[in-house]
Short mmCIF file of C-alpha atoms in Angstrom, two decimals:
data_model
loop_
_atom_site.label_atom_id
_atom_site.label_comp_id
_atom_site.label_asym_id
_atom_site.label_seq_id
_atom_site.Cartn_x
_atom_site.Cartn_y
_atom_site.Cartn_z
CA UNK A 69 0.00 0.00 0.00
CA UNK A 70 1.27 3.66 -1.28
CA UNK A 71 1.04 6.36 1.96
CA UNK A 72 1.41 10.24 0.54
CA UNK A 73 0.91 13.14 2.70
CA UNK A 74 1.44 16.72 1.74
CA UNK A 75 3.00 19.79 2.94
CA UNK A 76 1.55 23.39 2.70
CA UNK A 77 5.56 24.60 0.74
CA UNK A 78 7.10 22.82 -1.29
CA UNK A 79 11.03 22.29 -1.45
CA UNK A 80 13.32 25.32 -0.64
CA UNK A 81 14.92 25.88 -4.28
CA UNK A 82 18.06 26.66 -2.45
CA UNK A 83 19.34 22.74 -1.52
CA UNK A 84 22.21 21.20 -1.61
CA UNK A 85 21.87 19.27 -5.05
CA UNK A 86 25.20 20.58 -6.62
CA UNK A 87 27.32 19.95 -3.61
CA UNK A 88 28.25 16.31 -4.31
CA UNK A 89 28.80 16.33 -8.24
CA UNK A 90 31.78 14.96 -8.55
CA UNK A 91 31.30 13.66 -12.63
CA UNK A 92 32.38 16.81 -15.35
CA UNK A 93 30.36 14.53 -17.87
CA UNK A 94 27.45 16.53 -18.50
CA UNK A 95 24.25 14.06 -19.03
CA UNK A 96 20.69 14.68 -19.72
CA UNK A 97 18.84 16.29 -16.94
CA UNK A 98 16.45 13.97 -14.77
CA UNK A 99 13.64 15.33 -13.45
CA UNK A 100 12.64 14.69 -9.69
CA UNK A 101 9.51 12.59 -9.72
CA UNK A 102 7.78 14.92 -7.57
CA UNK A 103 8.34 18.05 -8.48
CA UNK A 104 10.43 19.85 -11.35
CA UNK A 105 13.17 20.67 -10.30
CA UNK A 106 16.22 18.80 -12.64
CA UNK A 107 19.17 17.64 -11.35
CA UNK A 108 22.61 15.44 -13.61
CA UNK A 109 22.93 12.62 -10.94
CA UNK A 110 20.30 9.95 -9.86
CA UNK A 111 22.19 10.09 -6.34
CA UNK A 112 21.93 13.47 -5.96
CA UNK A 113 18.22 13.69 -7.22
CA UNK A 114 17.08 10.30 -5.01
CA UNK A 115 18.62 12.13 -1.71
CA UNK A 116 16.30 15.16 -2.91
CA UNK A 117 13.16 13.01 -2.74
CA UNK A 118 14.12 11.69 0.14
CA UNK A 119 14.82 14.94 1.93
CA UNK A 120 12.03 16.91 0.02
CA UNK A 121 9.28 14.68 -0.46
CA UNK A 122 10.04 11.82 2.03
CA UNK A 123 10.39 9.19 0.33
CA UNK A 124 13.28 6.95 0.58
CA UNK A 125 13.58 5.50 -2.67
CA UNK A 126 17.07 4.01 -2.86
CA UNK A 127 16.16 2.36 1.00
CA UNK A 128 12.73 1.22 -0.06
CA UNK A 129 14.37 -0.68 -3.46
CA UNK A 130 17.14 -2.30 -0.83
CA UNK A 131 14.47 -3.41 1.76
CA UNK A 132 11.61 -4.85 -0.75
CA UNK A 133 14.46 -6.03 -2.96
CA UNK A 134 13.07 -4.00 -6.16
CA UNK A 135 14.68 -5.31 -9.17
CA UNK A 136 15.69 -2.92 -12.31
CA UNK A 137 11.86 -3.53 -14.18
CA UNK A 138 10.32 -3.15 -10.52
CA UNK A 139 11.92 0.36 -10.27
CA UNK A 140 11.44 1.47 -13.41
CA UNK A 141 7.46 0.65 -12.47
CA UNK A 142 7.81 3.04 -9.66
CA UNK A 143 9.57 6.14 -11.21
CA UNK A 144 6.51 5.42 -14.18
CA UNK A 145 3.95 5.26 -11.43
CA UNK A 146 5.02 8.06 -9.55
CA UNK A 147 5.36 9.81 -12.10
CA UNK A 148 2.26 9.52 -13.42
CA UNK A 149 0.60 10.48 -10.07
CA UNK A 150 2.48 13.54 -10.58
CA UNK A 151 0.75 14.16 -13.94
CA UNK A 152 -3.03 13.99 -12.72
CA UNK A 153 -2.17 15.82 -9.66
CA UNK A 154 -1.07 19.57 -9.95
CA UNK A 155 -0.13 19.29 -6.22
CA UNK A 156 1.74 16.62 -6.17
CA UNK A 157 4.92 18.72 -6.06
CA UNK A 158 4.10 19.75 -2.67
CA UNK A 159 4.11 15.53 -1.43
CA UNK A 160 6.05 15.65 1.89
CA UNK A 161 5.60 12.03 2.37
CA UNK A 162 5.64 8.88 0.27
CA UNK A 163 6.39 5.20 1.05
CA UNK A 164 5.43 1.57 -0.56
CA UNK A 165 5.16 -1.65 1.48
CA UNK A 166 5.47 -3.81 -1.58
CA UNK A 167 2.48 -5.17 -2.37
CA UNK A 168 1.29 -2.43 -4.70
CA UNK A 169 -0.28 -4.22 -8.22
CA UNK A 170 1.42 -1.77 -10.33
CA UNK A 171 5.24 -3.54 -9.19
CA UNK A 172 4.33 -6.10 -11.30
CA UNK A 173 1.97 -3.92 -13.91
CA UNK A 174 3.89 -4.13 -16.88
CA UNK A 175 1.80 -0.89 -18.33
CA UNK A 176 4.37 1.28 -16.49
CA UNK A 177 7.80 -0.33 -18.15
CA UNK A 178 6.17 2.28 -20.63
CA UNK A 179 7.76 6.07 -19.61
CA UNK A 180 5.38 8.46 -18.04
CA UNK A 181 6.87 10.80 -19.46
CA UNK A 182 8.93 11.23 -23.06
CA UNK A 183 12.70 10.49 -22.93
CA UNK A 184 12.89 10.00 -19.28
CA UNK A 185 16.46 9.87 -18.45
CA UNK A 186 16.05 8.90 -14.84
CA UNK A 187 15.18 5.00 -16.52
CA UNK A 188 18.40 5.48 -18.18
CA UNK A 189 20.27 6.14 -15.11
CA UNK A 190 18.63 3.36 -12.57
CA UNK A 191 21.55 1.05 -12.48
CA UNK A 192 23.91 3.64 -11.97
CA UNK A 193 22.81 3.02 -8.23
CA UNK A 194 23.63 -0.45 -7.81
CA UNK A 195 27.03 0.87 -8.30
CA UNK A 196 27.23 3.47 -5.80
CA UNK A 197 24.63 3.10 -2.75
CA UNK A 198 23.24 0.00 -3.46
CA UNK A 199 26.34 -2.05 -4.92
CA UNK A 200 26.13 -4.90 -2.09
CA UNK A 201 22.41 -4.79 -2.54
CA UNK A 202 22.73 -5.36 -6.42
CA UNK A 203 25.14 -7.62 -6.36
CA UNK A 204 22.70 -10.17 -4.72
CA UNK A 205 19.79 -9.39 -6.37
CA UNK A 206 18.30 -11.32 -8.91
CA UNK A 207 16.98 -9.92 -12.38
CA UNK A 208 18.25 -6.52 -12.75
CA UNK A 209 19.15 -6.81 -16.34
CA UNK A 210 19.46 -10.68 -17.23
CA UNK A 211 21.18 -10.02 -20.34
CA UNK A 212 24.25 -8.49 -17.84
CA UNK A 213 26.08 -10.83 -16.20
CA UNK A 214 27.54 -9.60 -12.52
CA UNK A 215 31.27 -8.56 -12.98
CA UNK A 216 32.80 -9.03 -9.65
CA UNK A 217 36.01 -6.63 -8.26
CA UNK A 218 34.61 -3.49 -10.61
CA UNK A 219 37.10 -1.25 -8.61
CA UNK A 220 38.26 1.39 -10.39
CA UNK A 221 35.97 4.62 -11.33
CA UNK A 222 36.19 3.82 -15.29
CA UNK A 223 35.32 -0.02 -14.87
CA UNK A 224 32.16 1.37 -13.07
CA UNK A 225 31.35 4.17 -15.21
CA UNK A 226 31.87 1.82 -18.37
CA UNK A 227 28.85 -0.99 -16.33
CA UNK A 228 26.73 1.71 -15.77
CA UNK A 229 26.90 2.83 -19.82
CA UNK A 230 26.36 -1.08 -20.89
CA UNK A 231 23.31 -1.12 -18.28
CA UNK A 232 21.69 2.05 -19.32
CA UNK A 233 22.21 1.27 -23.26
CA UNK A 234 20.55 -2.28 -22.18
CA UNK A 235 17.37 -0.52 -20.83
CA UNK A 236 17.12 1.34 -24.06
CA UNK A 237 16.81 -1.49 -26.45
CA UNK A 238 14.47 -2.82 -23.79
CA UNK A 239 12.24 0.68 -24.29
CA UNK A 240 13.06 0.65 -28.17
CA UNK A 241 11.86 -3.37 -28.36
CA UNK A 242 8.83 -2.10 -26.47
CA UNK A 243 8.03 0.36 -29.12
CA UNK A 244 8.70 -1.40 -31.91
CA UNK A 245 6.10 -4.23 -30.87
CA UNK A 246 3.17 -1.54 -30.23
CA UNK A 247 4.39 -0.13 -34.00
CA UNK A 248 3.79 -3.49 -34.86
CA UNK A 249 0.63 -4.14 -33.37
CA UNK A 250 -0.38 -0.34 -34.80
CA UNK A 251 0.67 -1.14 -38.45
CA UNK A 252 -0.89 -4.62 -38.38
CA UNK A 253 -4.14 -2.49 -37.41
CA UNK A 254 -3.53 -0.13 -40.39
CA UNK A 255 -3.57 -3.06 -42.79
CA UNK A 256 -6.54 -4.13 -41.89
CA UNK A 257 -8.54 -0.85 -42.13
CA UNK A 258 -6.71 -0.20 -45.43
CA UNK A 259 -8.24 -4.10 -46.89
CA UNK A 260 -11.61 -3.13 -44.85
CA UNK A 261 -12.08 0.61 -46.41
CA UNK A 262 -10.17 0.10 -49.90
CA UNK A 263 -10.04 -3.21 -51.16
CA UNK A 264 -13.55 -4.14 -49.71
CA UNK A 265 -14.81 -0.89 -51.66
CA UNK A 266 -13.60 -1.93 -54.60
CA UNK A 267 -15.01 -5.76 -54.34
CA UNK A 268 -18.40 -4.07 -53.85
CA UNK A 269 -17.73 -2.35 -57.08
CA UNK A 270 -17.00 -5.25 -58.63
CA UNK A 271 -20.10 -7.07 -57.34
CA UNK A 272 -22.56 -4.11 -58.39
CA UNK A 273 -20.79 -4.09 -62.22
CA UNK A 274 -23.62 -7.08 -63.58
CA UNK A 275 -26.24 -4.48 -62.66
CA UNK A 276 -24.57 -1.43 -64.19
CA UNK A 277 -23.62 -3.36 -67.75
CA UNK A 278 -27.49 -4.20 -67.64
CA UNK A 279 -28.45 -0.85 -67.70
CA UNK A 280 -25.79 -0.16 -70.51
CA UNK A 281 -23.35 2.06 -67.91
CA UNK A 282 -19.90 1.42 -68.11
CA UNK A 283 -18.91 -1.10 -64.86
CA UNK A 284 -15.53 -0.88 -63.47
CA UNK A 285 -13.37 -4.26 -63.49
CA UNK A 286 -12.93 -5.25 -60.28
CA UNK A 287 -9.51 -4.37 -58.71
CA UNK A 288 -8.31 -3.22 -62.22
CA UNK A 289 -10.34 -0.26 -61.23
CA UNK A 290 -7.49 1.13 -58.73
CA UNK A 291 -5.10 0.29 -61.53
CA UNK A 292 -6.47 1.61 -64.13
CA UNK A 293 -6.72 5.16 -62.64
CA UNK A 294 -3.41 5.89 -62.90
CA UNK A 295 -3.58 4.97 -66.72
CA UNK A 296 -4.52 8.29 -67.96
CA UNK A 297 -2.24 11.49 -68.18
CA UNK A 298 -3.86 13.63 -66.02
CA UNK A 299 -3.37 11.89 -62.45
CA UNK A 300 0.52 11.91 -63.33
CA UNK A 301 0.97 15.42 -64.29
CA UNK A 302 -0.61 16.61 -61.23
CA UNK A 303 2.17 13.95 -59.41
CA UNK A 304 5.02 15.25 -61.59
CA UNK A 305 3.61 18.99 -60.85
CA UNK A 306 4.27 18.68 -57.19
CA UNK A 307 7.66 20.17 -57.22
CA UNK A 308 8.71 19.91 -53.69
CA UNK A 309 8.08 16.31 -54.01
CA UNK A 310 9.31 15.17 -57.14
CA UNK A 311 11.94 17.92 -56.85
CA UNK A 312 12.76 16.30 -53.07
CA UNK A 313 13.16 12.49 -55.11
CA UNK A 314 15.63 14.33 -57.69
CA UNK A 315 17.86 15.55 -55.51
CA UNK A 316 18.00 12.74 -53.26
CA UNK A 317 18.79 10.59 -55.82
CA UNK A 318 21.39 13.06 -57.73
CA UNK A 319 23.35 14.06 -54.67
CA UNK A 320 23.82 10.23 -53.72
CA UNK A 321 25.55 9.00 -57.12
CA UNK A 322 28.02 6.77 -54.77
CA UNK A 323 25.24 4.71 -53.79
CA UNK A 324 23.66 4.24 -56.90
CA UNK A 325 26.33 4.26 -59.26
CA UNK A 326 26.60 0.32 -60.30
CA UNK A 327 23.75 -0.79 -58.37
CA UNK A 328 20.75 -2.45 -59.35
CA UNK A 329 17.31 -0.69 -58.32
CA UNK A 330 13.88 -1.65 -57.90
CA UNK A 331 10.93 1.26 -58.81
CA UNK A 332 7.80 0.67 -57.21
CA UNK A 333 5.02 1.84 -59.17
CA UNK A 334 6.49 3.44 -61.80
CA UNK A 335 3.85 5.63 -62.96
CA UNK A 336 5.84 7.51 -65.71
CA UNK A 337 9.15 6.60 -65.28
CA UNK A 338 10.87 9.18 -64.06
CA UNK A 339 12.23 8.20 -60.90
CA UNK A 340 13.47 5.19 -62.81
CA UNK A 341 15.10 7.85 -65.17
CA UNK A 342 16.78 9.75 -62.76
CA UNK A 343 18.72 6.59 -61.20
CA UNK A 344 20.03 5.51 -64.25
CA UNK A 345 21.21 9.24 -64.94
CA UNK A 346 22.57 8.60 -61.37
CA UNK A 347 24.85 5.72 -62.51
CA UNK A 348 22.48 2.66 -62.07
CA UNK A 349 23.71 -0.45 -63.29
CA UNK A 350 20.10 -1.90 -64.03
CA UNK A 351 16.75 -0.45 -62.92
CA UNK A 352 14.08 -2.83 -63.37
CA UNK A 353 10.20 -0.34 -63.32
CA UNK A 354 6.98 -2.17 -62.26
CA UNK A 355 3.83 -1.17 -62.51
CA UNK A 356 0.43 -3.16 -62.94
CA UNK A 357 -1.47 0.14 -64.63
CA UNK A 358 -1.73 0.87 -68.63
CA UNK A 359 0.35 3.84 -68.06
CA UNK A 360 3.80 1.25 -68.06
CA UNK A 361 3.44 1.36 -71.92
CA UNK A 362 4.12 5.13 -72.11
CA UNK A 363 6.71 4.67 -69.76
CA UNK A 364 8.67 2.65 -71.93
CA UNK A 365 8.14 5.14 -74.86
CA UNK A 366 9.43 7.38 -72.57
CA UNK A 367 12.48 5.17 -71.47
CA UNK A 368 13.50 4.74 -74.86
CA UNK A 369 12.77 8.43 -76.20
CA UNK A 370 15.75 9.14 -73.70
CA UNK A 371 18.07 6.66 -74.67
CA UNK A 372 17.44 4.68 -71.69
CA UNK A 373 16.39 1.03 -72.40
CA UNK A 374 19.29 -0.29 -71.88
CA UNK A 375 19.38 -0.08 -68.90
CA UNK A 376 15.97 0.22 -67.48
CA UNK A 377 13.89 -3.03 -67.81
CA UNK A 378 10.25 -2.09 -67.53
CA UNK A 379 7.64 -5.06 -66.14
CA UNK A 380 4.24 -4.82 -66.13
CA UNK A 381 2.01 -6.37 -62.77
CA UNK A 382 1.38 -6.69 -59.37
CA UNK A 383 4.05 -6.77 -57.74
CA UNK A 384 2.97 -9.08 -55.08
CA UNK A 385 2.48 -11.57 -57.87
CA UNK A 386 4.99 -11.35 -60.39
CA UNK A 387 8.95 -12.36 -60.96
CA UNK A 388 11.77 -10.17 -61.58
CA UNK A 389 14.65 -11.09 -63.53
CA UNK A 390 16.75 -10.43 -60.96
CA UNK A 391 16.68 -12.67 -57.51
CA UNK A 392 18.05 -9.39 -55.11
CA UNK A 393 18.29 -5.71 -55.99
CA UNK A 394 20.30 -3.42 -54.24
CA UNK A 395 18.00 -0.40 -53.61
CA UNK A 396 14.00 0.16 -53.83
CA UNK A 397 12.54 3.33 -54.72
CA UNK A 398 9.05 4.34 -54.72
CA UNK A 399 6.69 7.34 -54.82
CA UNK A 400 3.87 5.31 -52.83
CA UNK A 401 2.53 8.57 -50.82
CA UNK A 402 -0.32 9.71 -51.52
CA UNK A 403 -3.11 12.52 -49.14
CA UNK A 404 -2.31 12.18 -45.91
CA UNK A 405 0.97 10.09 -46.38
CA UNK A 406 -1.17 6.98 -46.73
CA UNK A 407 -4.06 7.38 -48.70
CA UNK A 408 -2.78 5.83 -52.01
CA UNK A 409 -2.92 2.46 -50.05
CA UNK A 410 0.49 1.18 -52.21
CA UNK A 411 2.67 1.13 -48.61
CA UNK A 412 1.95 -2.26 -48.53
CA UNK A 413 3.14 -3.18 -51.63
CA UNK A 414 6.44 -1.15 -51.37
CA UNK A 415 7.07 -3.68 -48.32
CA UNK A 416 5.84 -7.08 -50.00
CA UNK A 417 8.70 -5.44 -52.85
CA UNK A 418 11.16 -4.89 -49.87
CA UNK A 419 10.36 -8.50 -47.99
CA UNK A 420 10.62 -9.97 -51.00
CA UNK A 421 13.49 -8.83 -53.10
CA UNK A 422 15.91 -6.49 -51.03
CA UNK A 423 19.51 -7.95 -50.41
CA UNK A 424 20.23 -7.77 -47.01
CA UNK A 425 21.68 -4.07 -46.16
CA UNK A 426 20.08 -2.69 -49.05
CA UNK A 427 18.34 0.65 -48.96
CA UNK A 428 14.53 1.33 -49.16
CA UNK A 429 14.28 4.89 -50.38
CA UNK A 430 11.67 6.52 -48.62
CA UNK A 431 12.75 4.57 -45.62
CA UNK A 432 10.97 6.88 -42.63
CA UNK A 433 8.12 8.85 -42.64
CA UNK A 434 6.03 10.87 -40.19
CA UNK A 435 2.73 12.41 -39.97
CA UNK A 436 2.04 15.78 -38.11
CA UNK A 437 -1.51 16.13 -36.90
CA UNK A 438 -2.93 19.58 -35.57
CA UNK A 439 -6.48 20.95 -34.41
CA UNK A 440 -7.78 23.53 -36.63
CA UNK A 441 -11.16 25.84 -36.27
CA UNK A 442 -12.09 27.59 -39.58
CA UNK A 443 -15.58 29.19 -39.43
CA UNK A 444 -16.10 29.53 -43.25
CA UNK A 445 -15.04 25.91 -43.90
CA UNK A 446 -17.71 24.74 -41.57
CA UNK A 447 -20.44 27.69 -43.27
CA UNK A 448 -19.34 26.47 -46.81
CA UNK A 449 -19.05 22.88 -46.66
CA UNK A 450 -20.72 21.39 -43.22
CA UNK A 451 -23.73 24.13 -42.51
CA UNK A 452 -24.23 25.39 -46.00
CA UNK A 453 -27.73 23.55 -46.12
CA UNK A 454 -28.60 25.73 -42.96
CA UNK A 455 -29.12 28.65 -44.56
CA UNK A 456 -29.62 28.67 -48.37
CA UNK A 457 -30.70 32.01 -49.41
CA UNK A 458 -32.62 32.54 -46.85
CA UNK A 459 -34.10 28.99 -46.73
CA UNK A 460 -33.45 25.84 -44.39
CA UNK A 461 -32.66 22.80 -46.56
CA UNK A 462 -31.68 20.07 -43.57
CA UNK A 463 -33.29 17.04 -45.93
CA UNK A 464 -29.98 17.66 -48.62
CA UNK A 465 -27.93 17.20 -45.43
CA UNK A 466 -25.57 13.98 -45.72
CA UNK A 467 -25.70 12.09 -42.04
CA UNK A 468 -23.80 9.72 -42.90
CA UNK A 469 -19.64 9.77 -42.41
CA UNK A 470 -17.84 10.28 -44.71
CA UNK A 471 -16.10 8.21 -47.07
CA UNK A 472 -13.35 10.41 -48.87
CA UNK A 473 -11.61 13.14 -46.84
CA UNK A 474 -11.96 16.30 -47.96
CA UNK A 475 -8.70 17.36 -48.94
CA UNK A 476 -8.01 21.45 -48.94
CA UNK A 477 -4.80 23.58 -48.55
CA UNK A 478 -5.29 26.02 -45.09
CA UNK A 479 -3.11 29.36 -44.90
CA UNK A 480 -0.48 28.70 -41.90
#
C-alpha cells in the first residue's frame, strides 16, 4: 500500500543538489519525480526526494528487494501520479510496502513521461549506494552478467553505460512491438475501407452493364486510374516532391552508381530515369497500370532502355529477372501520407526482393496532426444547407460519415 501526505511549501529551491557532483560529464537532466526541479545525478536527485518529499527510494528498493523492471514501475507510477495531480509537487511524504499491483503492472515499463532519463540512469545506483544490494539481487538486467572486483571509477562508469544502453533497447523493443501491433491495425482498415470498396464495385458491375453504364473491373479499377495522363501530371507537378526524389537521388551517385534498383510503381518513369542518370547499373520499373506502356516510350525516347527493364504487374504476384536488388525506390505517398494504399506493396517489394543491407528509399516517414477551427469551412461545406438564401434545406444534409476526406490547402 502507497502512503502520501502533503506539505503546505514545497522544497526550498536553495538545496544542496550541486554539492556532491563529482562527474564533469554533463548528461541529460532527470527530473525529480515529484516536483520539477532537474538535477545530472540519480544520487543526488534520489537524496532530494528523500529529503524533500520523504520518500526513501534508494532504501525502499534495498528493503523490498526492487529489481531494475520493478523500479522502473515506480519512477513510471510516480510519475504519473504527478501528472493527474497539480499538487503533487508539494508531497512531503511517500512510502510503498510492496504489495502495490502496479510492481508487477507491466503498463508502467512504458515512460510516463517522453525520454525520461532517470530509466536510463537506474543502475547507476547499484554501483554506488546500493552495490552490495545489487550484487545479490536477482533480475536486474538478465542479459548483464555480474562482474565481480569493478574497482576502479572507469570499470564502473563503463557498467553503468552497458546497463543504461541495455534498458534502451528494452524501451526501443517495447516500441517497436506496439508499431507493430499499430501497423498490423492499419492493414486491416486499409483491406476493410479500400479493397472491400472496390469488391463491392465489382459485385454491383452485372447491374450497371445491364443498364448499358460502363462497370468498373474489379480491382483493375485502382489500376487503371493511374492509366490516364492527367493523375501523373498533377504527381510530376508537385515540385517539392518530385523535386525532393531528384535531388536525393542526384546528390547520392556513390550509392547508386553500379547498383541495381527496384521502382515501385512506376507511374511515368521518371524516378526510374533519374537513377540511371545517377549511374544505375540496371533499374528494373513495375507497374500493374496501362500507363507502363508510355513509360517505356518514354524510357527509350531518352536513350534509356538499356538499362531500365520495364515489367508490367502486381508486384505481389509477379517475378523479376533479378533474384536481389540493391535499392528500392518508390513514390507510394499519396493525401495524408497513406491514402494511395500502395505502402503495402512497397514492403511485400522490400520483404521480398531487397539484399540484405540494401536501402529502401523513402525509408521513414512521419505524420504531423494539428487541431484547426475555420468558421467559413464549416459555413461552406458542413452548414451550408442551414441557410440557403434565406431557406433551411436540412433534408440535402448527408448524415452519414464520410467516405473520402476532404482534402483542402489552409493558410499557416
Amino acid at each position: 500500500m502507497s502512503v502520501i501526505s502533503y506539505s503546505e511549501s514545497g522544497w526550498d529551491t536553495q538545496d544542496d543538489r550541486w554539492d556532491d557532483w563529482e562527474d564533469e560529464e554533463m548528461n541529460a537532466p532527470m527530473t525529480c519525480l515529484f516536483c520539477t526541479q532537474q538535477f545530472q545525478s540519480p544520487i543526488i536527485l534520489f537524496r532530494h526526494v528523500k529529503q524533500a518529499h520523504g520518500f526513501d527510494f534508494l532504501k525502499t528498493r534495498a528493503a523490498l528487494d526492487l529489481d531494475f523492471y520493478q523500479s522502473m514501475r515506480t519512477v513510471n507510477y510516480i510519475r504519473t501520479l504527478g501528472l493527474s495531480d497539480p499538487n503533487f509537487a508539494n508531497v512531503s511524504g511517500f512510502s510503498i510496502d510492496g504489495s502495490e499491483a502496479f510492481l508487477n503492472d507491466d503498463a508502467y515499463l512504458k515512460p510516463a513521461i517522453p525520454d525520461d532519463s532517470l530509466l536510463y540512469a537506474l543502475d547507476e545506483l547499484d554501483l554506488d549506494d546500493t552495490a552490495s544490494v545489487a550484487s545479490s539481487r536477482v533480475g536486474s538486467l538478465a542479459r548483464t552478467p555480474q562482474i565481480e572486483g569493478l574497482e576502479s571509477p572507469k570499470e564502473r562508469e563503463l557498467m553503468a553505460r552497458i546497463r543504461a544502453l541495455e534498458q534502451q533497447l528494452g524501451l526501443r523493443e517495447r516500441d517497436m512491438k506496439f508499431a507493430t501491433e499499430q501497423f498490423d491495425e492499419y492493414r486491416q482498415m486499409v483491406k476493410r475501407q479500400f479493397y472491400d470498396t472496390i469488391d463491392a464495385t465489382a459485385a454491383a458491375a452485372p447491374s450497371a452493364a445491364a443498364n448499358g453504364d460502363a462497370a468498373p473491373e474489379g480491382s483493375d479499377y485502382y489500376f487503371n486510374s493511374y492509366a490516364g495522363n492527367d493523375i501523373h501530371m498533377q504527381m510530376l507537378q508537385d515540385k517539392v516532391r518530385t523535386e525532393g526524389y531528384r535531388d536525393f537521388i542526384y546528390n547520392n551517385r556513390d550509392i547508386f552508381q553500379g547498383k541495381v534498383v527496384l521502382d515501385v510503381g512506376c507511374g511515368t518513369g521518371i524516378l526510374s530515369m533519374f537513377a540511371a542518370r545517377a549511374g544505375a547499373a540496371r533499374v528494373i520499373a513495375v507497374d500493374n497500370s496501362d500507363i507502363i506502356h508510355k513509360a517505356r516510350a518514354n524510357v527509350i525516347e531518352n536513350k534509356l532502355d538499356g538499362v531500365i527493364t520495364l515489367v508490367k504487374g502486381r508486384i505481389e504476384e509477379l517475378e523479376l529477372p533479378v533474384d536481389q536488388v540493391d535499392i528500392i525506390i518508390s513514390e507510394w505517398m499519396g493525401y495524408f501520407l497513406l491514402f494511395e494504399a500502395m505502402l503495402d506493396s512497397v514492403l511485400v517489394a522490400r520483404d521480398r526482393f531487397l539484399a540484405p543491407g540494401g536501402l529502401l528509399a523513402p525509408s521513414a516517414s512521419y505524420i504531423y496532426l494539428t487541431a484547426i477551427n475555420d468558421d467559413e469551412y464549416m459555413k461552406d461545406r458542413a452548414n451550408y444547407w442551414d441557410d440557403v438564401y434565406g431557406f433551411k434545406m436540412s433534408a440535402m444534409k448527408d448524415t452519414r460519415p464520410a467516405k473520402e476526406a476532404d482534402v483542402d490547402v489552409i493558410p499557416s
